[in-house]
Coordinates of C-alpha atoms and ligand atoms in Angstrom, one line a residue:
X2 CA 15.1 -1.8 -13.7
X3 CA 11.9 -1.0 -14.7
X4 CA 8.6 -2.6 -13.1
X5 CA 6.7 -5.3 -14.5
X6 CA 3.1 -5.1 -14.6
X7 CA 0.5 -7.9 -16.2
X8 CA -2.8 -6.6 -16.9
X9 CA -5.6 -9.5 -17.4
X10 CA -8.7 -7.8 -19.5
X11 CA -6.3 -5.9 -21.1
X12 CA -8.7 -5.0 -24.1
X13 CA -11.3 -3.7 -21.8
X14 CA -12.3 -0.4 -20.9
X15 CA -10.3 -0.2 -17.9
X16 CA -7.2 -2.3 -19.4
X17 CA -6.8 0.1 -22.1
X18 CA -6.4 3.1 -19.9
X19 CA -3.9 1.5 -16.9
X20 CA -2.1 0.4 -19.9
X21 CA -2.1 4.1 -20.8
X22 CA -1.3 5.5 -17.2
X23 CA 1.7 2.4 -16.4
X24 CA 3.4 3.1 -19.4
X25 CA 3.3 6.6 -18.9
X26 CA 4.7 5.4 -15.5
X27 CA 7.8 3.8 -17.3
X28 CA 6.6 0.3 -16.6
X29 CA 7.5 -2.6 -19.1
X30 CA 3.2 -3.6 -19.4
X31 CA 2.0 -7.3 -20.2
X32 CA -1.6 -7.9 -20.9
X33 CA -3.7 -10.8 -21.5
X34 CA -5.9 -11.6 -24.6
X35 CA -8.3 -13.8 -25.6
X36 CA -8.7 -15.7 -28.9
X37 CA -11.4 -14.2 -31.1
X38 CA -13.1 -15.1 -34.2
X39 CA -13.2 -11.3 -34.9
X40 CA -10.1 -10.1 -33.4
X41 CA -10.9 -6.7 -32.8
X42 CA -8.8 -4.7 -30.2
X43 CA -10.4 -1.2 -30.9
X44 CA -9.3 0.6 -27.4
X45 CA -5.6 -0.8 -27.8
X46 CA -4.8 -0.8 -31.4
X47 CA -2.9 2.7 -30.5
X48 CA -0.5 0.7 -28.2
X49 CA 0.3 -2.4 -30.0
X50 CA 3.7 -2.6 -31.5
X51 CA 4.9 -0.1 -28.7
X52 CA 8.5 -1.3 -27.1
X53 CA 7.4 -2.0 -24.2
X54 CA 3.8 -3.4 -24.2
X55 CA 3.6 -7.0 -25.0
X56 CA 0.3 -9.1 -25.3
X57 CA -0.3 -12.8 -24.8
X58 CA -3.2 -15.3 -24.7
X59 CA -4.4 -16.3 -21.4
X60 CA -8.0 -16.9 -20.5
X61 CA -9.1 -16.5 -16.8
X62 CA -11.1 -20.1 -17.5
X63 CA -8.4 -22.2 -18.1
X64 CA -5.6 -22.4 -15.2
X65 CA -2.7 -23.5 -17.5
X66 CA -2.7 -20.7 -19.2
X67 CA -3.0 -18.6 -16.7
X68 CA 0.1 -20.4 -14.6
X69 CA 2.0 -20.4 -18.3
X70 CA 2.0 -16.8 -18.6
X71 CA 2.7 -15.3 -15.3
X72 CA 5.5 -17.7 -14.8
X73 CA 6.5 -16.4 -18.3
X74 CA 6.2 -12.6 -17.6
X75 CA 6.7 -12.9 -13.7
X76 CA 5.3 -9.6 -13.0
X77 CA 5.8 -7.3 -9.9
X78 CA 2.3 -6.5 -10.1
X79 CA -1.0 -8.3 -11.2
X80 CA -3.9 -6.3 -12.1
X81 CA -6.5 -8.8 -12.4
X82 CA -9.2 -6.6 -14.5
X83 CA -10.7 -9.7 -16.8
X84 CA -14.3 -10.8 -15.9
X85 CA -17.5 -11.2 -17.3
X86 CA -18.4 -7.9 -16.5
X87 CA -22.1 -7.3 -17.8
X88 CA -24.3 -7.6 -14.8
X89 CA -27.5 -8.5 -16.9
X90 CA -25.5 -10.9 -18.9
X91 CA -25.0 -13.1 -15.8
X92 CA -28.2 -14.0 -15.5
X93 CA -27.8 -15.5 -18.7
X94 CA -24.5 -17.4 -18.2
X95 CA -24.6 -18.0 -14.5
X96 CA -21.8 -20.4 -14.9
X97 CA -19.7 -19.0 -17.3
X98 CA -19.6 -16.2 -14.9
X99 CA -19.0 -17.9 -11.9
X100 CA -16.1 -19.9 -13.4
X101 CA -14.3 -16.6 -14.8
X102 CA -14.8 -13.9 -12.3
X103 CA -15.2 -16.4 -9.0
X104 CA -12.9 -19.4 -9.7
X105 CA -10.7 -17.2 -12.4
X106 CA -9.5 -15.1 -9.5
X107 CA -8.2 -18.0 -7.4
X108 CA -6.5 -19.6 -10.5
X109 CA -4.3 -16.1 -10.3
X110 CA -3.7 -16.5 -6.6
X111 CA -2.6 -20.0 -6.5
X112 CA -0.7 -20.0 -9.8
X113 CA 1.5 -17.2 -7.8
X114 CA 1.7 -19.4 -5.1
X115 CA 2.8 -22.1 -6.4
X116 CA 5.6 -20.5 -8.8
X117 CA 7.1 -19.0 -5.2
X118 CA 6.2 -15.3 -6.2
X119 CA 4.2 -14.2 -3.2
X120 CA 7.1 -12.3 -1.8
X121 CA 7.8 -10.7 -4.8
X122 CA 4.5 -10.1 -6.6
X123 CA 1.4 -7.6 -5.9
X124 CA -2.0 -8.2 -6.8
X125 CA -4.8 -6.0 -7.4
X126 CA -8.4 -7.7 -7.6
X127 CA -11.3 -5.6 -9.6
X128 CA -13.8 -5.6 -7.3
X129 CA -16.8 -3.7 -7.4
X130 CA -19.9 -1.9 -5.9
X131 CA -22.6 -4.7 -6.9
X132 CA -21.4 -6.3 -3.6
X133 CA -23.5 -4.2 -1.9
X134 CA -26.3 -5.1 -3.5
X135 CA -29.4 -5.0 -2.2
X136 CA -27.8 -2.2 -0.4
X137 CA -27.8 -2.2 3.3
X138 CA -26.5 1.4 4.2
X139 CA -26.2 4.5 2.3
X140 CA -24.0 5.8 1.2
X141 CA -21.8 2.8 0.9
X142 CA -17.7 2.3 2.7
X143 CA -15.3 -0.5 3.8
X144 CA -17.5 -1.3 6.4
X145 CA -21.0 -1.6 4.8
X146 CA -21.9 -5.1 4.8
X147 CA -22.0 -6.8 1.5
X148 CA -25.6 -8.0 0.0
X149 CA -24.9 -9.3 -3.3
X150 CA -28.4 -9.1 -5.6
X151 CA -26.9 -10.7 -9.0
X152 CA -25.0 -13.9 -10.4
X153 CA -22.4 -11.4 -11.1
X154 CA -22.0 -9.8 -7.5
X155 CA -22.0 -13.3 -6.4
X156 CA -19.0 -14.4 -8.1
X157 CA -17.2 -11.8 -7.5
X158 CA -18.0 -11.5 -3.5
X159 CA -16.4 -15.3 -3.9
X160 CA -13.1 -12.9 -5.5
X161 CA -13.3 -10.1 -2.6
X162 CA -13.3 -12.8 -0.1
X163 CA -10.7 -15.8 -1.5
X164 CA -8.5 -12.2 -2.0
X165 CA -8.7 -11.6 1.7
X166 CA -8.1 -15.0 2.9
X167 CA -4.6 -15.6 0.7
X168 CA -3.6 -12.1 2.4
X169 CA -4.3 -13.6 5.8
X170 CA -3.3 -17.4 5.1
X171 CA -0.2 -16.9 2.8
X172 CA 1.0 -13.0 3.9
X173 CA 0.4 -12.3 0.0
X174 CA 0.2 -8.4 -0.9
X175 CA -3.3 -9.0 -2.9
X176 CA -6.3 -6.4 -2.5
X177 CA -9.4 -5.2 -3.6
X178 CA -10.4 -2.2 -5.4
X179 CA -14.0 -1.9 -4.6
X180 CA -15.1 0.5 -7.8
X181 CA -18.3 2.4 -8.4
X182 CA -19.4 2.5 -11.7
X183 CA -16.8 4.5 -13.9
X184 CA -17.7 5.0 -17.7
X185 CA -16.1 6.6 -20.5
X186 CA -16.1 6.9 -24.4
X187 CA -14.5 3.3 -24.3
X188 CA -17.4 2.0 -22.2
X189 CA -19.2 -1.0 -23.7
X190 CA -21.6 0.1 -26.0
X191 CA -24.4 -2.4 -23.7
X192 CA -23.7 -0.5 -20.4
X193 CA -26.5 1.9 -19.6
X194 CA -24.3 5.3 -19.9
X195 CA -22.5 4.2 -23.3
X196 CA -26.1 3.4 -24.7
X197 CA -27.5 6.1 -23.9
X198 CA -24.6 8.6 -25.0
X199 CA -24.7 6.6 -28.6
X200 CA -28.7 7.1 -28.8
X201 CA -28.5 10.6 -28.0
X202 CA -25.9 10.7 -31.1
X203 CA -27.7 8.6 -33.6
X204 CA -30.9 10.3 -32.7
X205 CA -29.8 14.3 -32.8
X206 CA -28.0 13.2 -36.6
X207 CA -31.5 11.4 -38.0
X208 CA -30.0 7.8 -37.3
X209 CA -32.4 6.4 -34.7
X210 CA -36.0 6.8 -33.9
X211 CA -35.8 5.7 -30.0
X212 CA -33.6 4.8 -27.0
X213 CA -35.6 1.7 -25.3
X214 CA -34.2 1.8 -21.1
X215 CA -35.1 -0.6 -18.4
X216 CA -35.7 1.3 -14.7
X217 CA -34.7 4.2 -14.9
X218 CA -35.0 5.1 -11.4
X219 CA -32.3 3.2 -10.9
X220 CA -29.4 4.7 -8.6
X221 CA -25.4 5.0 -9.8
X222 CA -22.4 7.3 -8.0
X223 CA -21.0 7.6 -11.8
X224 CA -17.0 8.7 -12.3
X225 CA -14.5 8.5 -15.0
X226 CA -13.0 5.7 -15.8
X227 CA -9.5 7.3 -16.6
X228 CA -9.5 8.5 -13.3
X229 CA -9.8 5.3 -11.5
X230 CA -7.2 3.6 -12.7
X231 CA -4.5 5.5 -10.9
X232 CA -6.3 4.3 -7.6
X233 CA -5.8 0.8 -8.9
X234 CA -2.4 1.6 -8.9
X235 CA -2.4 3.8 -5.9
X236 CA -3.3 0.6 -3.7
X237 CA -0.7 -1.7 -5.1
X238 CA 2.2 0.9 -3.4
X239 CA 0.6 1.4 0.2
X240 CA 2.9 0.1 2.8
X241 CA 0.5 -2.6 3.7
X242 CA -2.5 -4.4 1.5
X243 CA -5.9 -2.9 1.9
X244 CA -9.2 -2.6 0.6
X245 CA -10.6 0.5 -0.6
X246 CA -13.7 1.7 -1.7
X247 CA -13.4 4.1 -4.8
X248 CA -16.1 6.8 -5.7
X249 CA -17.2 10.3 -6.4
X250 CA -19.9 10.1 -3.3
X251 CA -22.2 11.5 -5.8
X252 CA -25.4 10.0 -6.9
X253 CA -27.7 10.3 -9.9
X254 CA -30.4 8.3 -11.6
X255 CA -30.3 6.6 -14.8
X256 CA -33.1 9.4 -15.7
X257 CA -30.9 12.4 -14.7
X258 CA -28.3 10.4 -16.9
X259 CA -30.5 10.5 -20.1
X260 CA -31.7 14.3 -19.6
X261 CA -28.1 15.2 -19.5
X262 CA -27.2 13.6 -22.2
X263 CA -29.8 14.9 -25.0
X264 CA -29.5 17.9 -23.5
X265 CA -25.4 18.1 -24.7
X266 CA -27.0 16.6 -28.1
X267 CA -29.3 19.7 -28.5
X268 CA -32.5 18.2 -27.2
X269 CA -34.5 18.8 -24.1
X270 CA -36.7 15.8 -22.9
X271 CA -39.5 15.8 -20.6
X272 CA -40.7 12.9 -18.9
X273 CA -44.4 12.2 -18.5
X274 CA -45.8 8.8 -16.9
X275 CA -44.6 5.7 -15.0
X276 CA -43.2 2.6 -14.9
X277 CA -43.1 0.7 -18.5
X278 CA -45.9 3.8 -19.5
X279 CA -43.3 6.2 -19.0
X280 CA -41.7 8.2 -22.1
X281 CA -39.5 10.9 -22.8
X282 CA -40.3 13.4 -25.1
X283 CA -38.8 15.7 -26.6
X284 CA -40.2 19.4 -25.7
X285 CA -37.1 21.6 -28.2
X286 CA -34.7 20.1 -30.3
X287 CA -31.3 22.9 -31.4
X288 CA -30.4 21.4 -34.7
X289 CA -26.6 22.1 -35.5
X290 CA -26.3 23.2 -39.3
X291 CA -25.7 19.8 -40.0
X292 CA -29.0 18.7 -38.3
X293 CA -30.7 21.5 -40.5
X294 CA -31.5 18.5 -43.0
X295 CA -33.4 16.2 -41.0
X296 CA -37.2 17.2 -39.6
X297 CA -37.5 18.7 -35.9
X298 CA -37.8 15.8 -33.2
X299 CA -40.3 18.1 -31.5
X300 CA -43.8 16.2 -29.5
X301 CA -41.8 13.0 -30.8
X302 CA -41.4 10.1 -28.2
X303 CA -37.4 9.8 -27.8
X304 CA -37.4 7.6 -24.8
X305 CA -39.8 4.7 -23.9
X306 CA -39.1 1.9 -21.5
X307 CA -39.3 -2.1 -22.6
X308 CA -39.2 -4.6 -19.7
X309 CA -36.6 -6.6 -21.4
X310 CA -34.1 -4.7 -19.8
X311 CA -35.5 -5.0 -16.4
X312 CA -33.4 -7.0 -14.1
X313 CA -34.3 -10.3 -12.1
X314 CA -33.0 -8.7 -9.2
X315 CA -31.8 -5.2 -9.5
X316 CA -29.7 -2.9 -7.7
X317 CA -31.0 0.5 -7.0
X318 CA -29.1 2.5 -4.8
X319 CA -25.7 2.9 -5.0
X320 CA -23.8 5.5 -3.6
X321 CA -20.1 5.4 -2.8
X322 CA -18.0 7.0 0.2
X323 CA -14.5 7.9 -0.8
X324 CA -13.0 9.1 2.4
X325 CA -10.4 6.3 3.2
X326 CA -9.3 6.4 0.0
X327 CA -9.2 10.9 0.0
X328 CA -7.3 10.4 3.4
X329 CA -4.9 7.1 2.5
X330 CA -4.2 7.4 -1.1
X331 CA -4.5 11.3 -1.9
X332 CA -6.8 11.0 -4.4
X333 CA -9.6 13.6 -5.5
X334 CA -12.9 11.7 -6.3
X335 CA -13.9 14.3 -8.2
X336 CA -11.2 15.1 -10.6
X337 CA -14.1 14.7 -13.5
X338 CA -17.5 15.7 -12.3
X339 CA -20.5 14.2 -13.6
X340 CA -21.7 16.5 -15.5
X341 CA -18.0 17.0 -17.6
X342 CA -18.3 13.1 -17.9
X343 CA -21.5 12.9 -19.4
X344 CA -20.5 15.8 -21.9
X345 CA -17.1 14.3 -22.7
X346 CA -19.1 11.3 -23.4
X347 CA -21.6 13.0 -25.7
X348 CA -19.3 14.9 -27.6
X349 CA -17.1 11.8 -28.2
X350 CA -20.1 9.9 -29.4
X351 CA -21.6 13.0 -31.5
X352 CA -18.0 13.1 -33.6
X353 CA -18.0 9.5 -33.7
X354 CA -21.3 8.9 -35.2
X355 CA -20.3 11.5 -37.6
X356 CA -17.6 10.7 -38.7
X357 CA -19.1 7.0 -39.3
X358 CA -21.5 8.5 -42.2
X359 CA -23.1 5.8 -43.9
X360 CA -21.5 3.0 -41.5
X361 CA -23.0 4.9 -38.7
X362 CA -26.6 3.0 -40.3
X363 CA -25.1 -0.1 -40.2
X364 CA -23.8 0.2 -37.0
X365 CA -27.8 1.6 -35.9
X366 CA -28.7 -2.1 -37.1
X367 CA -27.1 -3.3 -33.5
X368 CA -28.6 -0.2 -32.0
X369 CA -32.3 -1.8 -33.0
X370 CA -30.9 -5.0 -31.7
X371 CA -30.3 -3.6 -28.6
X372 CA -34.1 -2.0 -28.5
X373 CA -35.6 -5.3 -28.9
X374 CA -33.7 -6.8 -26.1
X375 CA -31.9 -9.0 -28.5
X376 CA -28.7 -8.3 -27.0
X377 CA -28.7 -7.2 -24.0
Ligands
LIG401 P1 -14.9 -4.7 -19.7 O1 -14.7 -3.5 -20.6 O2 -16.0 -5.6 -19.9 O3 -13.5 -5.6 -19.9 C1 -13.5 -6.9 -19.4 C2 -12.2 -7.6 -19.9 O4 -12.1 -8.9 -19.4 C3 -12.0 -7.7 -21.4 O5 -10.7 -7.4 -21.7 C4 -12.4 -9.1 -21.7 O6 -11.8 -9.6 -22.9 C5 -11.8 -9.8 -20.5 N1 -12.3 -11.1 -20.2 C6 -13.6 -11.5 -20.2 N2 -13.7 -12.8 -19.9 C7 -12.4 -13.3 -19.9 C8 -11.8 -14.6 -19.7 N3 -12.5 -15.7 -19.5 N4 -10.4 -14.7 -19.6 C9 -9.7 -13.6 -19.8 N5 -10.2 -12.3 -20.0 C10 -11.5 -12.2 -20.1 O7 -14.8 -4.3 -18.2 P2 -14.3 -3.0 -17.5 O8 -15.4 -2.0 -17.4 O9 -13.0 -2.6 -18.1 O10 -14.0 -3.5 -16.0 C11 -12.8 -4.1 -15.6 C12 -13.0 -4.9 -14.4 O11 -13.5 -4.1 -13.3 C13 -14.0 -6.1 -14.5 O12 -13.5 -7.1 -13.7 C14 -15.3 -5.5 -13.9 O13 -16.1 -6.6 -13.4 C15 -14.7 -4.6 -12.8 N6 -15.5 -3.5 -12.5 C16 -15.9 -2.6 -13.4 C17 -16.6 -1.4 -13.1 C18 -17.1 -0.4 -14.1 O14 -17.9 0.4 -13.7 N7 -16.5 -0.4 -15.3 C19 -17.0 -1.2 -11.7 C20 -16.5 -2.2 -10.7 C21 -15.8 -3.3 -11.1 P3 -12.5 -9.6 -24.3 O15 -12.2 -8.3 -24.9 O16 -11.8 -10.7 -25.0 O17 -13.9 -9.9 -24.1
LIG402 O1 -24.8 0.3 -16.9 P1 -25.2 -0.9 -16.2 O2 -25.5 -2.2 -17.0 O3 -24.2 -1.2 -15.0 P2 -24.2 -2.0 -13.6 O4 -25.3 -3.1 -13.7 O5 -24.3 -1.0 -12.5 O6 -22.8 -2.7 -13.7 C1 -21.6 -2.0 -14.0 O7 -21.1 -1.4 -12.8 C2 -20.7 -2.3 -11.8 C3 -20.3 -1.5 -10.6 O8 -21.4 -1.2 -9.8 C4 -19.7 -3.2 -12.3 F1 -19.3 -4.1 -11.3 C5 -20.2 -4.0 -13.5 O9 -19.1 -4.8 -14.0 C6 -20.6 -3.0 -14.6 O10 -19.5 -2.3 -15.0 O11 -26.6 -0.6 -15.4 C7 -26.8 0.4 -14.5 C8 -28.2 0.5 -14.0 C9 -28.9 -0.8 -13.6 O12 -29.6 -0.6 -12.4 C10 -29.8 -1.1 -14.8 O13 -31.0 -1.8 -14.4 O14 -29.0 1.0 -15.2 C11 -30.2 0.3 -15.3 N1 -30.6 0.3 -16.6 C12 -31.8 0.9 -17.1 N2 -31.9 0.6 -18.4 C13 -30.0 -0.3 -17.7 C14 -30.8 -0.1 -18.8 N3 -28.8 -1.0 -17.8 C15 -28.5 -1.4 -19.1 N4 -27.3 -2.1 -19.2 N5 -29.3 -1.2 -20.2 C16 -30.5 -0.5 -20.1 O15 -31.2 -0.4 -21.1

């Protein structure tokens, strides 16, 4: 009989790849879905209306639903990936966010308690790195204590912790992944990687005048989203339920980040300045024979920094250490190094913006939305 899996946040960077890697694994894969006005599932259009990945409606806010579909799908394993996961967005909606990735994670638990599945079900809890917060060691294991510096970090130290105490209380096989940031050419086009990858595309093909960053001294151990997930799965089939923390143990800043990235589009940067005077521009711009058209970016400003996406509270220094999860799960943190991300990212976004032609414009309109701090 083939395994069961129910992936929550199924449309989501993450969901779309472990839908990938369990069916590839011969599992039968449920995932939930929310009702949209636009109903736009880009990152798993390619796997709808395969045999053996079914989608249902389930939102993490409302605890019928929840109960209604995993005693429908009664899954071996839960992978509870759904949460509002935009850190700047929670200071925002505080609530919303609290109620979702907090209480949400609870309604999972206790709907699996009460339909008598603990023996039989496994449940894998998206946690993440902001719990360390305001960071109180570096680099950053299982044992680091947790400072959480963000409505976000908060709720979800509420879902590491109500995680732990069902394991202990109920003998349920639930655990945390504690992730590092992991991007990808399906990251969120408002996550500081994605944006920048996009603005390095729109600007090398003539299609935006200037990326706008917040603090870009800002500290991220950045890995590859694709490679991640197997860890997810990787901890649901230990013998016992543990935590684990899951990184590369390498650190760059959101600067490094942006050089990188032009750089794969064909333009060097140098940065001159500090804080919101700081700018990046750009000192030699390669044109591809496409780019032959459009006037040389050389002396022009590329990169300037707007306070509207500065942070309340922000976390600075985050830097992971894989070696429980090396030892325990076999896994190689550094399958995809940074620098192969950040060009697989580029080059994705390059074709992409391309390929868009005259949509690629329109689609620049949200770009200058983004600069102006409209949406975050
Ligand atoms: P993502 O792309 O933002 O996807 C989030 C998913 O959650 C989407 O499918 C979204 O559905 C769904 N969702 C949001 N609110 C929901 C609700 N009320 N009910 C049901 N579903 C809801 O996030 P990701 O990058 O894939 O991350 C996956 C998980 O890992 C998240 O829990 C995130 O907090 C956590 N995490 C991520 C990272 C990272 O670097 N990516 C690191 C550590 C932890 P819609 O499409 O309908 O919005
Ligand atoms: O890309 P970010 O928005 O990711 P952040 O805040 O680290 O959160 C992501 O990773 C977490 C794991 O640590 C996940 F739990 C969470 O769900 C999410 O996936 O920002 C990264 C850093 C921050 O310090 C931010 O202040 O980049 C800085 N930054 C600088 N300029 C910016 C920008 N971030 C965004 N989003 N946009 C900017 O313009």
């Amino acid at each position: 009989m083939a395994k069961v899996a129910l992936i929550t946040g199924v449309t989501g960077q993450d969901g779309s790849y472990l839908s990938e890697f369990l069916l590839e694994k011969g599992y039968e894969v449920h995932g939930t879905i929310r009702r949209s006005s636009v109903d736009f599932r880009e990152r798993i259009a390619h796997l709808e209306g395969k045999p053996h990945f079914h989608l249902h409606y389930a939102d993490l806010g409302d605890s019928m639903s929840v109960l209604g579909v995993i005693g429908k799908v009664r899954p071996d394993e839960i992978y509870n990936l759904a949460a509002q996961s935009h850190v700047q967005v929670s200071f925002d909606s505080p609530e919303f966010t609290a109620d979702v990735d907090a209480v949400g994670v609870l309604r999972i638990l206790e709907a699996v308690r009460q339909l008598g599945m603990t023996k039989k079900c496994r449940i894998y809890q998206a946690s993440t790195s902001e719990l360390y917060g305001k960071v109180e060691e570096v680099p950053q294991n299982e044992n680091t204590p947790f400072h959480p510096y963000s409505p976000y970090a908060v709720a979800k130290q509420y879902g590491f912790w109500i995680v732990k105490e069902y394991r202990e209380a109920y003998n349920m096989y639930c655990c945390s992944g504690i992730l590092f940031n992991h991007e990808s050419e399906r990251r969120g086009e408002t996550f500081v990687t994605r944006k920048i990858t996009l603005a390095a595309a729109r600007i090398s093909q003539g299609l935006q005048d200037c990326l706008y960053l917040g603090n870009m001294d800002s500290l991220r151990d950045w890995g590859y989203a694709k490679d991640y997930v197997e860890c997810m799965w990787l901890i649901l089939q230990q013998d016992k339920p543990e935590d684990f923390v899951i990184a590369t143990g390498v650190q760059h800043s959101v600067r490094e980040f942006t050089e990188l990235a032009f750089r794969h589009a064909g333009i060097e940067l140098e940065f001159k300045g500090e804080g919101l005077d700081e700018i990046g521009i750009c000192v030699k711009d390669v044109r591809s024979k496409k780019e032959k058209g459009r006037e040389s970016l050389e002396g022009k400003v590329l990169v300037r920094v707007s306070p509207d996406f500065y942070r309340p509270t922000d976390v600075v220094n985050l830097w992971g250490d894989p070696t429980k999860a090396k030892a325990k799960l076999g896994w190689n943190p550094v399958k995809t190094t940074f620098e192969q991300l950040v060009q697989l990212m580029v080059e994705h976004d390059i074709a992409k913006v391309a390929s868009e032609g005259a949509a690629a414009k329109v689609r620049t309109n949200l770009a200058e939305y983004l600069e102006k701090g409209v949406v975050k």
